[in-house]
mmCIF file of C-alpha atoms in Angstrom:
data_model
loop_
_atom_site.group_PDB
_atom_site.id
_atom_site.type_symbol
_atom_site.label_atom_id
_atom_site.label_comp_id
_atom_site.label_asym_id
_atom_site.label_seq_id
_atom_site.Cartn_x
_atom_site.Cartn_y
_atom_site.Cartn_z
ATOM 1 C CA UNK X 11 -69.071 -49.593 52.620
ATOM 2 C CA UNK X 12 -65.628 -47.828 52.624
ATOM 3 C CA UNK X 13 -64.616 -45.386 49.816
ATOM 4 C CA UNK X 14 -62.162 -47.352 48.596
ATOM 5 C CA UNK X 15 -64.350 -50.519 47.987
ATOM 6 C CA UNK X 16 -66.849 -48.100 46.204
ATOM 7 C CA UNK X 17 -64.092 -46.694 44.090
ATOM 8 C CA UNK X 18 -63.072 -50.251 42.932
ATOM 9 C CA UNK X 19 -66.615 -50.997 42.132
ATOM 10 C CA UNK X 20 -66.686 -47.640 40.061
ATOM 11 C CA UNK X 21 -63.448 -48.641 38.263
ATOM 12 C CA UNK X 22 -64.264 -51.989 37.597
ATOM 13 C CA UNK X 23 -67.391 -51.334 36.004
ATOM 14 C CA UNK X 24 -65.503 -48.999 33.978
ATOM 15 C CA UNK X 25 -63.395 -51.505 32.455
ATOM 16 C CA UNK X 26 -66.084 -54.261 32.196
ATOM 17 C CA UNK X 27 -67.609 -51.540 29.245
ATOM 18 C CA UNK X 28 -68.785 -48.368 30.249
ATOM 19 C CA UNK X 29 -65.373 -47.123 29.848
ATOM 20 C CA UNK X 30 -66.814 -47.692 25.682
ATOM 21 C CA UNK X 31 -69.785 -45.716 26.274
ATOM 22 C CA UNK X 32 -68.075 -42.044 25.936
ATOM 23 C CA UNK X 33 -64.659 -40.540 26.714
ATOM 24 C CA UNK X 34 -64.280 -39.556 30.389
ATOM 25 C CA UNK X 35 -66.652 -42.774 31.615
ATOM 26 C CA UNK X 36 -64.046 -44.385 33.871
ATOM 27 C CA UNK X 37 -63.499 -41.029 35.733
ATOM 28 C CA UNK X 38 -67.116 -40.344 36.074
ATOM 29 C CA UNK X 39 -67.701 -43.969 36.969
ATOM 30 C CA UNK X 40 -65.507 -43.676 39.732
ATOM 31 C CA UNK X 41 -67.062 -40.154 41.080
ATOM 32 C CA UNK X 42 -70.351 -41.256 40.553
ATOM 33 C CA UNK X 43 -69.438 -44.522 42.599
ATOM 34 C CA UNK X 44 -68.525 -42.115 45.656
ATOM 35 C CA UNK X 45 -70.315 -39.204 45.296
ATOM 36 C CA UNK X 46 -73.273 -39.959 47.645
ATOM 37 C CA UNK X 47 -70.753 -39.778 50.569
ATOM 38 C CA UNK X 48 -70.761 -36.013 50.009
ATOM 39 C CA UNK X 49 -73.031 -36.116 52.731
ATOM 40 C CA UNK X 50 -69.842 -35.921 55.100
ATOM 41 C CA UNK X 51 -69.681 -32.106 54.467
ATOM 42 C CA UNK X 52 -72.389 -32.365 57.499
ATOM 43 C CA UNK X 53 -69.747 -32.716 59.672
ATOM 44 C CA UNK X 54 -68.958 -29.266 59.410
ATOM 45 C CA UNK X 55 -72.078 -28.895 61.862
ATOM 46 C CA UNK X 56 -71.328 -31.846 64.317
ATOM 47 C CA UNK X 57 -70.945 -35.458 64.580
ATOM 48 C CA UNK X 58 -74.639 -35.422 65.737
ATOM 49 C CA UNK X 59 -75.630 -33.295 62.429
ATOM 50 C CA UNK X 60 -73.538 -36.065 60.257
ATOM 51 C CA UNK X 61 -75.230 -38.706 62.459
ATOM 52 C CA UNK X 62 -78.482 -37.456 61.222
ATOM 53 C CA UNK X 63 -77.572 -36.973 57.333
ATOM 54 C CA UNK X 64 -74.927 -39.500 56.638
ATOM 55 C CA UNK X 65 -77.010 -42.310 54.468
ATOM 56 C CA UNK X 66 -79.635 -39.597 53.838
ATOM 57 C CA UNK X 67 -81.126 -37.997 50.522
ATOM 58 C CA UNK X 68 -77.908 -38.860 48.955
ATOM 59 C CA UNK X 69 -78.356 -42.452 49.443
ATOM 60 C CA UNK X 70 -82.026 -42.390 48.138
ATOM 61 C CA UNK X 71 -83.604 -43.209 45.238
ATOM 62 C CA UNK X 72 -84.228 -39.582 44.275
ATOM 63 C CA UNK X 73 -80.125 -39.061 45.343
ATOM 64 C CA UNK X 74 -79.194 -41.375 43.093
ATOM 65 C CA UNK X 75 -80.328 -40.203 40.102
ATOM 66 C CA UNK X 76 -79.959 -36.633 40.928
ATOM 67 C CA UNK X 77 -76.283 -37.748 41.225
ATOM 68 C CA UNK X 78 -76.159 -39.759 37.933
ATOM 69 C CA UNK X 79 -77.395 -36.877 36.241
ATOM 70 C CA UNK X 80 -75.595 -34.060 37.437
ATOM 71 C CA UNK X 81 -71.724 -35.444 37.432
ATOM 72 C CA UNK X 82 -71.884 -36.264 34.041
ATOM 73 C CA UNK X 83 -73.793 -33.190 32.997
ATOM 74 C CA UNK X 84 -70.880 -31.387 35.007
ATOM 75 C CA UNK X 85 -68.165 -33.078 32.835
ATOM 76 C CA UNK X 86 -69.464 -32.200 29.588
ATOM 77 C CA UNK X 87 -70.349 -28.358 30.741
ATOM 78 C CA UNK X 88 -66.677 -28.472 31.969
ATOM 79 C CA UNK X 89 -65.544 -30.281 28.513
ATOM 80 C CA UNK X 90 -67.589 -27.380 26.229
ATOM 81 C CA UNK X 91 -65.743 -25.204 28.312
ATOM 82 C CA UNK X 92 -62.780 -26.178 27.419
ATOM 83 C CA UNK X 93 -63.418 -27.325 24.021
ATOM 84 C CA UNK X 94 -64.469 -23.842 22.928
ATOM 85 C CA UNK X 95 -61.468 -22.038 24.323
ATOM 86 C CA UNK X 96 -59.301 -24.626 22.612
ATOM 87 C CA UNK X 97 -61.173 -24.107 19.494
ATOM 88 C CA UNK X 98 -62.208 -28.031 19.038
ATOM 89 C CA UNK X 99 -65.481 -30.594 19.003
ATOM 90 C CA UNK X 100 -66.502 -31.553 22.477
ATOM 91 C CA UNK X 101 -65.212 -35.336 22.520
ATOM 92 C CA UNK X 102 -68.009 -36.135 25.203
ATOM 93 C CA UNK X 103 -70.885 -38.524 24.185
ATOM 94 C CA UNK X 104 -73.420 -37.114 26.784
ATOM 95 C CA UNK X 105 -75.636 -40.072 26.847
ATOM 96 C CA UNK X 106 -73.143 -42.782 26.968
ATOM 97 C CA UNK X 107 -71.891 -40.578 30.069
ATOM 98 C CA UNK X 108 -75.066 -40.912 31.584
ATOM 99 C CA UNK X 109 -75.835 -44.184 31.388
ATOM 100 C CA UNK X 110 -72.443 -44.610 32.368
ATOM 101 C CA UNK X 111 -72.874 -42.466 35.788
ATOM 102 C CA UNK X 112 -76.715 -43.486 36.387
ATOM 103 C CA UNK X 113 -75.126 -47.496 36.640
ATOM 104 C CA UNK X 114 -71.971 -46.607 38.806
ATOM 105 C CA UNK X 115 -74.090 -44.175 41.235
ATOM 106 C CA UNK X 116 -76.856 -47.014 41.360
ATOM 107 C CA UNK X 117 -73.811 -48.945 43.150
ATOM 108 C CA UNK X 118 -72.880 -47.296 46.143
ATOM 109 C CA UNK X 119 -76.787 -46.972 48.406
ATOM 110 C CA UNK X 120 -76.540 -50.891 46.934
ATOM 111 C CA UNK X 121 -73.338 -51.264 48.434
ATOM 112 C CA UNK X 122 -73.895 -49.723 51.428
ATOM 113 C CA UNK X 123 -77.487 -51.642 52.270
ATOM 114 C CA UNK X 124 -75.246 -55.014 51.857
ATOM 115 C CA UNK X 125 -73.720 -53.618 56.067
ATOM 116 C CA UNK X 126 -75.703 -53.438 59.092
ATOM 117 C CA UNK X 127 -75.742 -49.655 59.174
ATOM 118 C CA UNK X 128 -78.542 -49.367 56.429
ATOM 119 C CA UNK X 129 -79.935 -46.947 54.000
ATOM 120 C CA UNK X 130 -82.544 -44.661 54.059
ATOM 121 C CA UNK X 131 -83.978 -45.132 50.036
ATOM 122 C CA UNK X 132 -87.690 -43.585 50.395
ATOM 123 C CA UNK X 133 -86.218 -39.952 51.703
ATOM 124 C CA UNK X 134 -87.881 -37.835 51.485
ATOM 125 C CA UNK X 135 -91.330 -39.269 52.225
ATOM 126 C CA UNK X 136 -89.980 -41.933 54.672
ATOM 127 C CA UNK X 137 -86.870 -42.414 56.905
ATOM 128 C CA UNK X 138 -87.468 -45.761 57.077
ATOM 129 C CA UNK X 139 -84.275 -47.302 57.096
ATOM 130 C CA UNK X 140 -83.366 -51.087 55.264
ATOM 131 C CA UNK X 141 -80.846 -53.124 56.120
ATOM 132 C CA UNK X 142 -78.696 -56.211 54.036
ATOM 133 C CA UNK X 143 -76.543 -57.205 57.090
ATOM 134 C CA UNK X 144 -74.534 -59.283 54.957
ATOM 135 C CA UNK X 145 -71.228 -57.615 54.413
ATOM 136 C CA UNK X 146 -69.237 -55.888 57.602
ATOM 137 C CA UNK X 147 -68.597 -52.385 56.615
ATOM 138 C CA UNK X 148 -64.981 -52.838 55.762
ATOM 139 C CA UNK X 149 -64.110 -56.126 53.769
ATOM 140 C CA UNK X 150 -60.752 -56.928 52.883
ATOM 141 C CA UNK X 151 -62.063 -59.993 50.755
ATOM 142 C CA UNK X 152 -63.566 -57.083 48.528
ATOM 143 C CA UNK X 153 -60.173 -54.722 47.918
ATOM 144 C CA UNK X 154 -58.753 -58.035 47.239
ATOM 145 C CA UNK X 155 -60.534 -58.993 44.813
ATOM 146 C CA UNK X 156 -61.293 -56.200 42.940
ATOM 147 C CA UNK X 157 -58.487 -54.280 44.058
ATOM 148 C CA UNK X 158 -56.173 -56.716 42.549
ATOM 149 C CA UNK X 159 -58.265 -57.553 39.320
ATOM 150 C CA UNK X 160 -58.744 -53.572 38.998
ATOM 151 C CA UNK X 161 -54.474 -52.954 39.091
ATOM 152 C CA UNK X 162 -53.852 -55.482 36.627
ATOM 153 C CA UNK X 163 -55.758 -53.990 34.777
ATOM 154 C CA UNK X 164 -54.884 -50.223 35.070
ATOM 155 C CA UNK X 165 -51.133 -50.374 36.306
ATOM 156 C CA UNK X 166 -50.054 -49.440 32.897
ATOM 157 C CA UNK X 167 -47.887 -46.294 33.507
ATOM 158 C CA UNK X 168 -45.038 -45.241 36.408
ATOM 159 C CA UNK X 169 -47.888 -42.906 37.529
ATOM 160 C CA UNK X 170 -50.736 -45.189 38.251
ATOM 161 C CA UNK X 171 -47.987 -47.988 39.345
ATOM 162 C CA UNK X 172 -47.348 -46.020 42.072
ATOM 163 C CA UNK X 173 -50.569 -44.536 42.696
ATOM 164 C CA UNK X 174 -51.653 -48.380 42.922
ATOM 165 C CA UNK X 175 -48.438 -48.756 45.159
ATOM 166 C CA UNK X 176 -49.389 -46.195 47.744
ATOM 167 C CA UNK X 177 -53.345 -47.533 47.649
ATOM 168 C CA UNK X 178 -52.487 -51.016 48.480
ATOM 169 C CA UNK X 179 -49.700 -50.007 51.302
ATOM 170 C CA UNK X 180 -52.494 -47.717 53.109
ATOM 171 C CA UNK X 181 -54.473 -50.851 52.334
ATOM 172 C CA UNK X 182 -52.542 -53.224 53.845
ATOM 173 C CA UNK X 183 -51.335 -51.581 56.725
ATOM 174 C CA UNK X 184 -55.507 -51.595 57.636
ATOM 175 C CA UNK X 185 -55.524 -54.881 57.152
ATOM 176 C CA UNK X 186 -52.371 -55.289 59.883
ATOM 177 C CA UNK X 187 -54.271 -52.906 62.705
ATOM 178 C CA UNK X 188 -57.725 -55.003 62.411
ATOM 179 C CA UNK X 189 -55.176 -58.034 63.009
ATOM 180 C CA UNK X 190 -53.460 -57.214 66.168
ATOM 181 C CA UNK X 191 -56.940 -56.822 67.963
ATOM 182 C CA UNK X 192 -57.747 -58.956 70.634
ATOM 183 C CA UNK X 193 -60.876 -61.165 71.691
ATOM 184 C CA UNK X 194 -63.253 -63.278 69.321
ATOM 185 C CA UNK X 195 -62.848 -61.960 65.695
ATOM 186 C CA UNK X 196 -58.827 -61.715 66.568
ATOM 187 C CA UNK X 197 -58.499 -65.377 64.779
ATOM 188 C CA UNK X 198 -60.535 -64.765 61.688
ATOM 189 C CA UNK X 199 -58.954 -61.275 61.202
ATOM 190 C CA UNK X 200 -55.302 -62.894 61.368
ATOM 191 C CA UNK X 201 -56.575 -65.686 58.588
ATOM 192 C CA UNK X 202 -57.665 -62.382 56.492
ATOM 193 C CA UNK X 203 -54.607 -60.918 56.497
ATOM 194 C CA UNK X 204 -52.351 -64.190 55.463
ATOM 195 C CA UNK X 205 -55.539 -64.819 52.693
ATOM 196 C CA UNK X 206 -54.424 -60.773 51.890
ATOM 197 C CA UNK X 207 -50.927 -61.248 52.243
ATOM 198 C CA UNK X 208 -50.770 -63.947 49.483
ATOM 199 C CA UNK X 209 -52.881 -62.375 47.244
ATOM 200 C CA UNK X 210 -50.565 -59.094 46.985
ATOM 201 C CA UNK X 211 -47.739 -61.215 46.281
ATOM 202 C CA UNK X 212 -49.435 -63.257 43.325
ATOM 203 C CA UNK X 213 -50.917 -60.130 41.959
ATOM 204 C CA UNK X 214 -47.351 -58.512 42.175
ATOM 205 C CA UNK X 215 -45.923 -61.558 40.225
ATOM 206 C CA UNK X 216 -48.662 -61.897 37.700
ATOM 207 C CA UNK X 217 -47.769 -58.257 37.183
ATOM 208 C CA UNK X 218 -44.038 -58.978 36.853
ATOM 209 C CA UNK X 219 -44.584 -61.813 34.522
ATOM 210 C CA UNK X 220 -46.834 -59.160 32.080
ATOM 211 C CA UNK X 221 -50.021 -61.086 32.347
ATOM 212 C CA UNK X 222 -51.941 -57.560 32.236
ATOM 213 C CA UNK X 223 -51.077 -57.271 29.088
ATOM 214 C CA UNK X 224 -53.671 -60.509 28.677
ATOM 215 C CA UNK X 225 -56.019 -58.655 30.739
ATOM 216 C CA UNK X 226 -59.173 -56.653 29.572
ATOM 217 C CA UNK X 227 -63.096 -56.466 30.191
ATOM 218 C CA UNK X 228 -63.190 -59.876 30.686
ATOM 219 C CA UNK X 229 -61.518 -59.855 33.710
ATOM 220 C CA UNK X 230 -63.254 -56.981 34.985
ATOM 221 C CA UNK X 231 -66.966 -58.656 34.886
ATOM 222 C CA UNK X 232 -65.450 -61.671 35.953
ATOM 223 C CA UNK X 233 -64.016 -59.810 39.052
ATOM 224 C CA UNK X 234 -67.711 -58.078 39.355
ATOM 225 C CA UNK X 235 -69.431 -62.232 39.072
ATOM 226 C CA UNK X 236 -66.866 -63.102 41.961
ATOM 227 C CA UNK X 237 -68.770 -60.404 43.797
ATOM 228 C CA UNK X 238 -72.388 -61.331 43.294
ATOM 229 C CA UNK X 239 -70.726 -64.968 44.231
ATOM 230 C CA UNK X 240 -69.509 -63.676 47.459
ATOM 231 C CA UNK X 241 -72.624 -61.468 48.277
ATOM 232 C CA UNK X 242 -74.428 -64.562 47.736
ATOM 233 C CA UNK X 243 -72.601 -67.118 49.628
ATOM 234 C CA UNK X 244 -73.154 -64.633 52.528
ATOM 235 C CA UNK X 245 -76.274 -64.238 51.874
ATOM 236 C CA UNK X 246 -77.156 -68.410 52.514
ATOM 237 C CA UNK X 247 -74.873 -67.933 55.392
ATOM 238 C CA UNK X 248 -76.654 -65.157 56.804
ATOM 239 C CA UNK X 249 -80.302 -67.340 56.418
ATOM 240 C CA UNK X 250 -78.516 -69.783 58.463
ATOM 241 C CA UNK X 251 -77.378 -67.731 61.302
ATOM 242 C CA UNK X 252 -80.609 -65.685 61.387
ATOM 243 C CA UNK X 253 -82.247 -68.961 61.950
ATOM 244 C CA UNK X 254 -79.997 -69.683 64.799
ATOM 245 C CA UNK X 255 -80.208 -66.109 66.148
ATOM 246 C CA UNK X 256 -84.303 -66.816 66.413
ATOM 247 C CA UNK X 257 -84.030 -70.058 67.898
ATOM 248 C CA UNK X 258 -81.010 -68.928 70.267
ATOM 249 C CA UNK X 259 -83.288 -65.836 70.927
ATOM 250 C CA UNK X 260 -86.641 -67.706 71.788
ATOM 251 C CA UNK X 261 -85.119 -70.194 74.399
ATOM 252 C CA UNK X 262 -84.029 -66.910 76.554
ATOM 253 C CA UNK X 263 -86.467 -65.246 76.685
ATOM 254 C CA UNK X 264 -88.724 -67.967 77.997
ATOM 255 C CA UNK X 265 -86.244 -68.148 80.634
ATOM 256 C CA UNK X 266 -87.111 -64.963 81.694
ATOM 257 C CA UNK X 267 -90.764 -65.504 80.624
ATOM 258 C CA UNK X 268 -90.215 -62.588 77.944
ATOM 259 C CA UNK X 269 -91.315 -62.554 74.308
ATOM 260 C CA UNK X 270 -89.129 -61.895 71.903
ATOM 261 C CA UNK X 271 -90.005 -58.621 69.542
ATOM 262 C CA UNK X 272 -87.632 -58.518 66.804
ATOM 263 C CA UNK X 273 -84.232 -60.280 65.838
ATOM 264 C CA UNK X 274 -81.119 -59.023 63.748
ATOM 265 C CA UNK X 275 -77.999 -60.906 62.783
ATOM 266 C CA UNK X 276 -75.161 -58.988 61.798
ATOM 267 C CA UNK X 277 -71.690 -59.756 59.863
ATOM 268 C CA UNK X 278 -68.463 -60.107 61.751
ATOM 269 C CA UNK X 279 -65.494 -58.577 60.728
ATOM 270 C CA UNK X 280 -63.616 -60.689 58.087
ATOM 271 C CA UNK X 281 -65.814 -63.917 59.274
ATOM 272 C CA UNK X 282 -68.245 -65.023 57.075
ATOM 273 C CA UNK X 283 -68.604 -68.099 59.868
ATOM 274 C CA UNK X 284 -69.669 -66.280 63.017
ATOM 275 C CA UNK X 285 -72.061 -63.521 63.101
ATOM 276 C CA UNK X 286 -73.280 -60.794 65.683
ATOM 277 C CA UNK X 287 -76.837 -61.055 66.853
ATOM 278 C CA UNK X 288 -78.856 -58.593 68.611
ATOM 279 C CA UNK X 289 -82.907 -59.577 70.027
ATOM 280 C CA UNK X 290 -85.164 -57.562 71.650
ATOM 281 C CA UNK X 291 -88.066 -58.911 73.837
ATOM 282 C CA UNK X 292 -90.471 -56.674 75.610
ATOM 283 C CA UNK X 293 -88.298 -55.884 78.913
ATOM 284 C CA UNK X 294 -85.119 -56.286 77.739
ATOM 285 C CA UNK X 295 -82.157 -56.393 74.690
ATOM 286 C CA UNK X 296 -79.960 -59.309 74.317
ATOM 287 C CA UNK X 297 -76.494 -59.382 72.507
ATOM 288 C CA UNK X 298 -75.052 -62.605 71.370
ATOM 289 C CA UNK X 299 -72.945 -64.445 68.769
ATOM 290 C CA UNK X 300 -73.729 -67.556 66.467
ATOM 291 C CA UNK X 301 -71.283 -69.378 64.714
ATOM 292 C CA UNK X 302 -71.837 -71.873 61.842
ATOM 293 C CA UNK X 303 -68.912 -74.001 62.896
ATOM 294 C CA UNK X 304 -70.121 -75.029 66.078
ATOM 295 C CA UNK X 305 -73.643 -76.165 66.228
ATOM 296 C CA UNK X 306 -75.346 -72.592 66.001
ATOM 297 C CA UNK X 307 -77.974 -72.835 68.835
ATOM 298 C CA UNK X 308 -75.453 -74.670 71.653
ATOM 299 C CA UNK X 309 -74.228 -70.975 72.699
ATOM 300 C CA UNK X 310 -72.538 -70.224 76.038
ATOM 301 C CA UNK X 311 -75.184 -68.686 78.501
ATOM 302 C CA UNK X 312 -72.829 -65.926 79.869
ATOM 303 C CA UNK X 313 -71.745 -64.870 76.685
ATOM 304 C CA UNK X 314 -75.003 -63.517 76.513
ATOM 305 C CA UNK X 315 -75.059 -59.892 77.259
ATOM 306 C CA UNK X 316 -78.617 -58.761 79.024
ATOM 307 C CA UNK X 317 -79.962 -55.086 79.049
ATOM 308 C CA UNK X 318 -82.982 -54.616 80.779
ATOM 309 C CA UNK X 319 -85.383 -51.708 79.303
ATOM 310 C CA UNK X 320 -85.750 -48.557 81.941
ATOM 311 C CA UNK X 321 -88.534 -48.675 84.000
ATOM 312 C CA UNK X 322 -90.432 -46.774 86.236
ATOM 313 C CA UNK X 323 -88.421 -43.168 87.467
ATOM 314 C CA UNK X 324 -85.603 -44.656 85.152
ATOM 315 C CA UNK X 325 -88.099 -44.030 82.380
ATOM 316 C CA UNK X 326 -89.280 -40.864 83.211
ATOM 317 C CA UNK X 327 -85.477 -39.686 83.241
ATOM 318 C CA UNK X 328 -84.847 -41.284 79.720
ATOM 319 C CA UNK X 329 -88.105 -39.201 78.180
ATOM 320 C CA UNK X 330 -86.120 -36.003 79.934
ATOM 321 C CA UNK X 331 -83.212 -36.836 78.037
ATOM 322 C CA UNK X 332 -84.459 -37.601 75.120
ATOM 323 C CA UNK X 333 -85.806 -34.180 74.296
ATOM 324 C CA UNK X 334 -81.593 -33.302 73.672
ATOM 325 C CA UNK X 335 -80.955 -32.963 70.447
ATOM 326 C CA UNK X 336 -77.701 -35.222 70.995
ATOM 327 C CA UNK X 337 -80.076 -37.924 71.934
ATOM 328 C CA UNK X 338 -82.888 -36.850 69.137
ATOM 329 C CA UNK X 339 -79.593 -37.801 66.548
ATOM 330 C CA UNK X 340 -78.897 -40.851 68.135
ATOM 331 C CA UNK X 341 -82.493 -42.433 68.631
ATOM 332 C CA UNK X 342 -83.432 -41.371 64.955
ATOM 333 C CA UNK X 343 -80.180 -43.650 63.846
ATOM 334 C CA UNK X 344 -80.157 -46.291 66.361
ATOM 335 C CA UNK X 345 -82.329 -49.473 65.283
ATOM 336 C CA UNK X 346 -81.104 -51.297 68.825
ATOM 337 C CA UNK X 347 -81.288 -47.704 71.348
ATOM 338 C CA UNK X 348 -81.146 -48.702 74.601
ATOM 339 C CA UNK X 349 -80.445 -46.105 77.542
ATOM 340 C CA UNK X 350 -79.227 -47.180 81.719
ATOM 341 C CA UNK X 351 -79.616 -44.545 83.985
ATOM 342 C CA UNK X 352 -76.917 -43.494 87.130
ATOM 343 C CA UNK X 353 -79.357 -42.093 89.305
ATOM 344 C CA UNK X 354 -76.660 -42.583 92.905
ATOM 345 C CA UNK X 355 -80.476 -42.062 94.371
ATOM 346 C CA UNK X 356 -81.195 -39.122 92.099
ATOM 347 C CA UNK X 357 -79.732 -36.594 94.183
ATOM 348 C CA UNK X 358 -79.179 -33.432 92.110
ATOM 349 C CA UNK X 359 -78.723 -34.672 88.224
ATOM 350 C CA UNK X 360 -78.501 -38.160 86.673
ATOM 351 C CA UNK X 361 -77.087 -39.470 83.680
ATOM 352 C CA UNK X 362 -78.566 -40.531 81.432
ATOM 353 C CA UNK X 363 -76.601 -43.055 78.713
ATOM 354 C CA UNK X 364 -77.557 -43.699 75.249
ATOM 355 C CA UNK X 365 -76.111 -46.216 72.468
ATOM 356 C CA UNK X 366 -76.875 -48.190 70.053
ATOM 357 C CA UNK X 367 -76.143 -51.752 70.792
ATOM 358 C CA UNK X 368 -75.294 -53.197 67.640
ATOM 359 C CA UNK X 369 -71.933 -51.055 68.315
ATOM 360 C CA UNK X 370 -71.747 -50.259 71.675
ATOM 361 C CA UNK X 371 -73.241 -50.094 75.219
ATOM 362 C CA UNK X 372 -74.663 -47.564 77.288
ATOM 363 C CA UNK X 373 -71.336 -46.013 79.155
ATOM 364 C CA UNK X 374 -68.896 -47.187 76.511
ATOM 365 C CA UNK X 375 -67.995 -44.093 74.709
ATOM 366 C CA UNK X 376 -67.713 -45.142 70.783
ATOM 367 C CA UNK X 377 -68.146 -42.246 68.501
ATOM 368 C CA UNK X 378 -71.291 -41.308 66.740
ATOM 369 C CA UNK X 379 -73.094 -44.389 68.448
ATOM 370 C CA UNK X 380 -73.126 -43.681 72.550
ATOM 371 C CA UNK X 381 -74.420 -40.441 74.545
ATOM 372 C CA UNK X 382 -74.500 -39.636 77.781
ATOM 373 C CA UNK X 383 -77.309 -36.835 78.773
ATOM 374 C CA UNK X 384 -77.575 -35.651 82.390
ATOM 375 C CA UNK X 385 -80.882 -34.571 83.470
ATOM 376 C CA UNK X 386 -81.940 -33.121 86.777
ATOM 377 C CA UNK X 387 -84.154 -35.439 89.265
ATOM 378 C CA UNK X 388 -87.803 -34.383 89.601
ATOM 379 C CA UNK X 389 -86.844 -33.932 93.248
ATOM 380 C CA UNK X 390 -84.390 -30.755 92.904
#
């Protein structure tokens, strides 16, 4: 999940109690709730290095705690610090800051499992990687409802009124860019930003009428229930679609007299209705959506994208290319790697193209999740 999502997880918690458990909890809450995304100082290698770490050790089990124990033991090393050159008690309960950071860090490899990218909890003995596929990776259902629960709540100075201010502009003006894409999620993304638009206004009114002064840890674990509600709502939905995706994914391949390997449905952006699903049988990969409105398994033939598995002196290229370390990154991330080859006869070099198709296709340049690798023929 995004940062900000994480952050209103960390805050929210905060206010549902652990802010009770020491002074300092809701700050540490909130760091503890982010912290495993210090894996981005990888980047400082490459995007292939942060392809590699991002979702790593500090999204494990072992990261986890080694997080919830060291932020809080930072803040009270920091507060005796302080304390002693101010000549006063330490006003940190160490424990109830633990307990308080151990539950908030717990949160965010959680969190992120819920998307389709996955987490890799068993590093370091396995880099097995587990996915939810339940929520897409930004979800403005999510800030909404715990952004606006969580400023109610906090909005109780000039200062954090307009830090709140600037968070939900930048927030809202995401919001506006996912809705002026085109194609199939163009409709659902449009519905999310009236749903959003509405919801900023009432939480700006209930703020002008002074109902946060009614507000208080009620509210907060309420907001956190609406959650679990939501995760599990998607959750039926996604049993549904997977269901569809098998069924959908089956009748293919015995048109092509394949056998289908292994399934995944994926969320859409702001669509808990139609969902992104991605089989692979034993000669080729097959992208596809499902929707729950329409009868699930009545799909479209051609909007069923097929990419058949190299073969032959295509496949003896790929193994080339895979020995780059571009590729290594890539292939150790993707859980859908597929690769085409331009051989143009395999005169001189050919290029070899990587992605991962749960974001992308071979020759469609998108980030972190596509490579292209050109190898020399065996014939030079």
């Amino acid at each position: 999940m995004d940062n900000l999502a994480h952050s209103l997880v960390g805050l929210t918690l905060a206010k549902a109690g652990l802010d009770r458990l020491s002074p300092y909890a809701t700050t540490v809450s909130v760091i503890s709730a982010n912290a495993a995304d210090a894996d981005f100082v990888s980047l400082l290698g490459d995007r292939w290095t942060l392809l590699q770490y991002h979702r790593g050790i500090t999204h494990s089990v072992v990261g986890t705690i080694a997080i919830g124990i060291l932020i809080p033991a930072f803040a009270y090393a920091i507060e005796r610090i302080v304390s002693s050159i101010r000549k006063r008690a330490p006003r940190i309960r160490f424990r109830g800051l633990l307990l308080a950071s151990m539950v908030a860090a717990a949160t965010h490899p959680v969190m992120d499992w819920t998307n389709n990218y996955g987490v890799r909890p068993l590093l370091p003995w396995s880099g097995r990687w587990f996915y939810g596929d339940l929520v897409f990776i930004v979800d403005p259902y999510i800030w909404l409802t715990l952004g606006a629960l969580a400023f109610l709540m906090t909005s109780n100075s000039r200062r954090k009124l307009f830090g709140w201010s600037f968070i939900g502009l930048i927030a809202t003006l995401v919001v506006v860019a996912g809705s002026r894409q085109s194609g199939a999620e163009a409709g659902a993304v449009k519905i999310a930003l009236v749903v959003w638009t509405i919801g900023l206004l009432c939480t700006i009114g209930l703020r002008v009428f002074g109902v946060q002064r009614k507000v208080g840890q009620r509210t907060a674990l309420t907001a956190l229930a609406l959650l679990m509600i939501y995760w599990v709502g998607l959750g039926f939905a996604h049993r549904v679609a997977a269901a569809d995706t098998l069924s959908i994914a089956n009748s293919i391949a015995a048109l092509h007299n394949e056998r289908v390997t292994r399934a995944a449905t994926m969320p859409s952006e702001a669509n808990p209705f139609r969902w992104q699903s991605v089989a692979e049988t034993d000669a080729a990969i097959y992208t596809f959506a499902v929707s729950l409105v329409n009868d699930g398994t009545d799909i479209n033939k051609s909007a069923v994208a097929r990419f058949e598995k190299p073969a032959g002196l295509e496949a003896q290229l790929v193994s080339v290319a895979e020995r780059d370390r571009r590729a290594q990154a890539l292939l150790g991330f993707a859980r859908f790697p597929l690769a085409r080859v331009n051989t143009d006869n395999c005169v001189g070099q050919a290029l070899v193209q990587f992605a991962d198709l749960r974001y992308t296709e071979p020759g469609r340049g998108r980030g972190n999740f596509s490579v292209n690798i050109p190898v020399d023929c065996p014939n030079r």
